[in-house]
Short mmCIF file of C-alpha atoms and ligand atoms in Angstrom, two decimals:
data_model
loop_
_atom_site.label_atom_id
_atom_site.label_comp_id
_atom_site.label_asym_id
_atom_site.label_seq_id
_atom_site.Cartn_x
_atom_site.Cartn_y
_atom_site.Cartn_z
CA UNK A 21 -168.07 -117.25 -88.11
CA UNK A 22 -170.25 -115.47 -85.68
CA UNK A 23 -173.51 -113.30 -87.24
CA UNK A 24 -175.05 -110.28 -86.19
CA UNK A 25 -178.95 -109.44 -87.47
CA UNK A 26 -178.84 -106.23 -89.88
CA UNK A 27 -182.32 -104.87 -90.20
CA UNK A 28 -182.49 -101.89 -92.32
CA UNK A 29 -186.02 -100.02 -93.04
CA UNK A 30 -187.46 -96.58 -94.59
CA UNK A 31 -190.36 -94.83 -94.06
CA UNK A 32 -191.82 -95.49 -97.84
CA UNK A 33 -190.81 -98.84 -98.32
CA UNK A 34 -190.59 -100.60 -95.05
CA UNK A 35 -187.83 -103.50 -94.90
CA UNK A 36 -185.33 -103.10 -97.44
CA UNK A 37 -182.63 -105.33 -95.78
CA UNK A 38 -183.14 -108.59 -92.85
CA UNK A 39 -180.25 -110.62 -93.06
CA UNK A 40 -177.34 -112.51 -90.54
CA UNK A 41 -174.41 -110.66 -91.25
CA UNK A 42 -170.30 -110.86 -90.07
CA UNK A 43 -169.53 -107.08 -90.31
CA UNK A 44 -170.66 -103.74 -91.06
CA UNK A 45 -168.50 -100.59 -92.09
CA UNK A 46 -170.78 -97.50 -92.17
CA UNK A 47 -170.40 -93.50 -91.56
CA UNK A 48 -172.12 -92.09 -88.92
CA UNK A 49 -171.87 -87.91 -88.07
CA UNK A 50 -168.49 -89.01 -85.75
CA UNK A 51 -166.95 -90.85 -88.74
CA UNK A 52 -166.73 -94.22 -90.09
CA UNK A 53 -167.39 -97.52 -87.40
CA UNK A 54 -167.23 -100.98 -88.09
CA UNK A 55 -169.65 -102.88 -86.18
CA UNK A 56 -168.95 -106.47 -85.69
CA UNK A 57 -171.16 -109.05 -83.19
CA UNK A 58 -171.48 -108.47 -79.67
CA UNK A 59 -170.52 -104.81 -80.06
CA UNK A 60 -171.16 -102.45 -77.52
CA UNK A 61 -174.66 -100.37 -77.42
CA UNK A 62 -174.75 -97.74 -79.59
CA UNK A 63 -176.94 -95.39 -80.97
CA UNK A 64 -175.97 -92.88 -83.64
CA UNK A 65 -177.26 -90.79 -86.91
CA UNK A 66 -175.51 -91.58 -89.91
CA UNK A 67 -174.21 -90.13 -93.29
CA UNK A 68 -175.57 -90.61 -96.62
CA UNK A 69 -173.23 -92.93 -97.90
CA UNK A 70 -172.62 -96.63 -99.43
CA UNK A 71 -172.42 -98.59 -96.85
CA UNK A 72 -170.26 -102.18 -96.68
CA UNK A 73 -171.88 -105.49 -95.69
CA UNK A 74 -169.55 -108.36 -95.20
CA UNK A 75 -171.47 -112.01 -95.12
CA UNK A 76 -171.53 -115.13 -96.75
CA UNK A 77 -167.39 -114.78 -97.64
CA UNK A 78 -168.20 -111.76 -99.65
CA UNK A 79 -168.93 -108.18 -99.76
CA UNK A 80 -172.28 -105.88 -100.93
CA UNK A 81 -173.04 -102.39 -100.43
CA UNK A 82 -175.99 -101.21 -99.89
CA UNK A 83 -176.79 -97.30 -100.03
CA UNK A 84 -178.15 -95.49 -97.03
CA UNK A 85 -179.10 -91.85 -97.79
CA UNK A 86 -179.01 -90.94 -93.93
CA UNK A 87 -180.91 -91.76 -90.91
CA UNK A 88 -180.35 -93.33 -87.37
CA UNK A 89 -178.92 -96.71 -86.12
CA UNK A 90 -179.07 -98.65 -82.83
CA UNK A 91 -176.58 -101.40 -82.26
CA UNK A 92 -176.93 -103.59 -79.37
CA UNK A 93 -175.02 -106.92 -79.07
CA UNK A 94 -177.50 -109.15 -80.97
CA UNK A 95 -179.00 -106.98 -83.99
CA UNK A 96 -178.11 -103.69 -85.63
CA UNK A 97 -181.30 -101.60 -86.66
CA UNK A 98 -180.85 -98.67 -89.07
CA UNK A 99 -184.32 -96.72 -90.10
CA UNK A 100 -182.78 -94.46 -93.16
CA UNK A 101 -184.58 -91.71 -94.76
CA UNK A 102 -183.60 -93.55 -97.86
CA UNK A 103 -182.30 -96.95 -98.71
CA UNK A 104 -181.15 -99.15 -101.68
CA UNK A 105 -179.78 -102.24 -102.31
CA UNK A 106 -177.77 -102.01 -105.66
CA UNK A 107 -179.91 -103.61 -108.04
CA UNK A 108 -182.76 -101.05 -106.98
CA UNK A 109 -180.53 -97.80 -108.03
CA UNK A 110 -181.77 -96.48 -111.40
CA UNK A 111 -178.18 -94.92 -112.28
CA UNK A 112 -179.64 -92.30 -114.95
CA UNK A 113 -182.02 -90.99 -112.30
CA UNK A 114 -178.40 -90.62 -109.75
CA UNK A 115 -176.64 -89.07 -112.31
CA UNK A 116 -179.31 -86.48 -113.28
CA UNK A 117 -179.52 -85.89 -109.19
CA UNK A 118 -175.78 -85.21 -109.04
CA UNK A 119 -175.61 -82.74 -111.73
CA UNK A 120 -178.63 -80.65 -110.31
CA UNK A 121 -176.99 -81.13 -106.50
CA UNK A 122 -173.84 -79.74 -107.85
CA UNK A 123 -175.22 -76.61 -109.74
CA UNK A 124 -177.19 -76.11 -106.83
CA UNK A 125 -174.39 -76.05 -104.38
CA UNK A 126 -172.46 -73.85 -106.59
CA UNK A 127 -175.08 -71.63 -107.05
CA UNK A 128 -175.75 -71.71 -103.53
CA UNK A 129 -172.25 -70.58 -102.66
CA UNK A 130 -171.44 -67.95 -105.43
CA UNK A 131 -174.57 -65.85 -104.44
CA UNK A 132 -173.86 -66.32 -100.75
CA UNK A 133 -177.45 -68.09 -100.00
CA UNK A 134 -178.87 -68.90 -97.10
CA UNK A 135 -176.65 -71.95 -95.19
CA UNK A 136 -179.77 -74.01 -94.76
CA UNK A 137 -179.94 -73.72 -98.81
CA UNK A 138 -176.08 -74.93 -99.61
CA UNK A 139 -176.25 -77.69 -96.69
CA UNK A 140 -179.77 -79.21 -98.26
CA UNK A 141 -177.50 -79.05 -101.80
CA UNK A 142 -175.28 -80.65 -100.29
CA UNK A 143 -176.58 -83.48 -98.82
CA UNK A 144 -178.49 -84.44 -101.77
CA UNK A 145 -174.86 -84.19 -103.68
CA UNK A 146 -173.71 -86.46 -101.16
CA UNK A 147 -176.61 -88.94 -102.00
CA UNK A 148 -176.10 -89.10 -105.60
CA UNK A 149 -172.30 -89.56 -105.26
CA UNK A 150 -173.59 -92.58 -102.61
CA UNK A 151 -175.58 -94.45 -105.14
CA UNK A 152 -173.25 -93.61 -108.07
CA UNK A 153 -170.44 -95.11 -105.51
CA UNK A 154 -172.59 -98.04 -104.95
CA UNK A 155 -173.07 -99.07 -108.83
CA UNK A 156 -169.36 -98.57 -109.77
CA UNK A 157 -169.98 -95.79 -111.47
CA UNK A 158 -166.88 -93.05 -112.01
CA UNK A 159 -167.61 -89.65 -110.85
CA UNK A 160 -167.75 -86.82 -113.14
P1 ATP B 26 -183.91 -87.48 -106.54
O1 ATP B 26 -183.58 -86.01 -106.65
O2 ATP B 26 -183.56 -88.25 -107.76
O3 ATP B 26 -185.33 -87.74 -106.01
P2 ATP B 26 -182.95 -87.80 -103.84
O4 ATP B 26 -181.59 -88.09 -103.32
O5 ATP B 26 -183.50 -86.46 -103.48
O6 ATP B 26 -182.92 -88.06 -105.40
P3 ATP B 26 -184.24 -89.36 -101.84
O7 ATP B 26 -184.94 -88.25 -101.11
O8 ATP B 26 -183.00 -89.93 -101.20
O9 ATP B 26 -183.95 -88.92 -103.34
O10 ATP B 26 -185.24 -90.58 -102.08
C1 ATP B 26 -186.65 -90.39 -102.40
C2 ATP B 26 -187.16 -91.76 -102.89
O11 ATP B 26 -186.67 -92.01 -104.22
C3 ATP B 26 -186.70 -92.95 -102.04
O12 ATP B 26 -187.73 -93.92 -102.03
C4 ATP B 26 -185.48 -93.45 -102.78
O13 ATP B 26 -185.26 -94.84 -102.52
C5 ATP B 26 -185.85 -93.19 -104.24
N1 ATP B 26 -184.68 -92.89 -105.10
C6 ATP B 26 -184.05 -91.69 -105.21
N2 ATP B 26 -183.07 -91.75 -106.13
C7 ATP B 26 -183.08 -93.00 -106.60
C8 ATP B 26 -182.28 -93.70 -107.57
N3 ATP B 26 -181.28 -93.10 -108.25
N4 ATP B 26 -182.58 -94.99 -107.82
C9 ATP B 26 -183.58 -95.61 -107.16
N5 ATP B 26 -184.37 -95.03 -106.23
C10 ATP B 26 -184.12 -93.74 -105.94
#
């Protein structure tokens, strides 16, 4: 089966992922794209979201709390602003994130704050539901 390089780096801990792999399903801003070898050039922001590896007959997620990805036909780079393969997820630390995310946005909506304020709440609601999503972990 044919391989394509997945390199996947943040700015605190450098290389979190180098491996061949088969395919990747991930969310960028224009929706969801699997990326297989040879694709086409690409370069796009993503999602926070748990993103799907398929290599070696299986299948692992890794999280990805946003960031930017070029594909070219050889190797698929991704520099997130926050990445985690899922043994590295401390899942008390994502569930104490999700609760404060989702007071915030509802907070941030019943008194009608600011939309930089709700969209920030959001985003971090999105991450915790990522790395919840990641460890198998129901959502409250
Ligand atoms: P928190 O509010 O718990 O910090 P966050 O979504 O705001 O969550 P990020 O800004 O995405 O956190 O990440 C900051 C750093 O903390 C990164 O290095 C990230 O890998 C790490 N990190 C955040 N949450 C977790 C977690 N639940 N398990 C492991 N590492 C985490």
């Amino acid at each position: 089966m044919s391989t394509i390089l997945l390199e996947v780096a943040t700015p605190d801990k450098g290389e979190v992922f180098a491996k061949e792999i088969n395919m990747l399903i991930c969310r960028s801003i224009a929706g969801e794209l699997g990326i297989l070898p040879k694709h086409a050039r690409l370069l796009t922001e993503l999602v926070p979201h748990a993103m799907r590896i398929k290599m070696d007959g299986g299948e692992t997620q890794l999280f990805i709390g946003g960031g930017f990805m070029e594909v070219t036909p050889e190797k698929i780079t991704i520099l997130a602003d926050s990445a985690e393969m899922p043994d590295d997820i401390d899942v008390e630390r994502a569930k104490s994130a999700y609760k404060r995310a989702e007071d915030r946005v509802n907070s941030a909506k019943n008194k009608g704050d600011a939309e930089i304020d709700l969209k920030r709440a959001e985003a971090a609601l999105a991450r915790a539901k990522a790395r919840l999503l990641v460890k198998g972990v129901p959502i409250p």
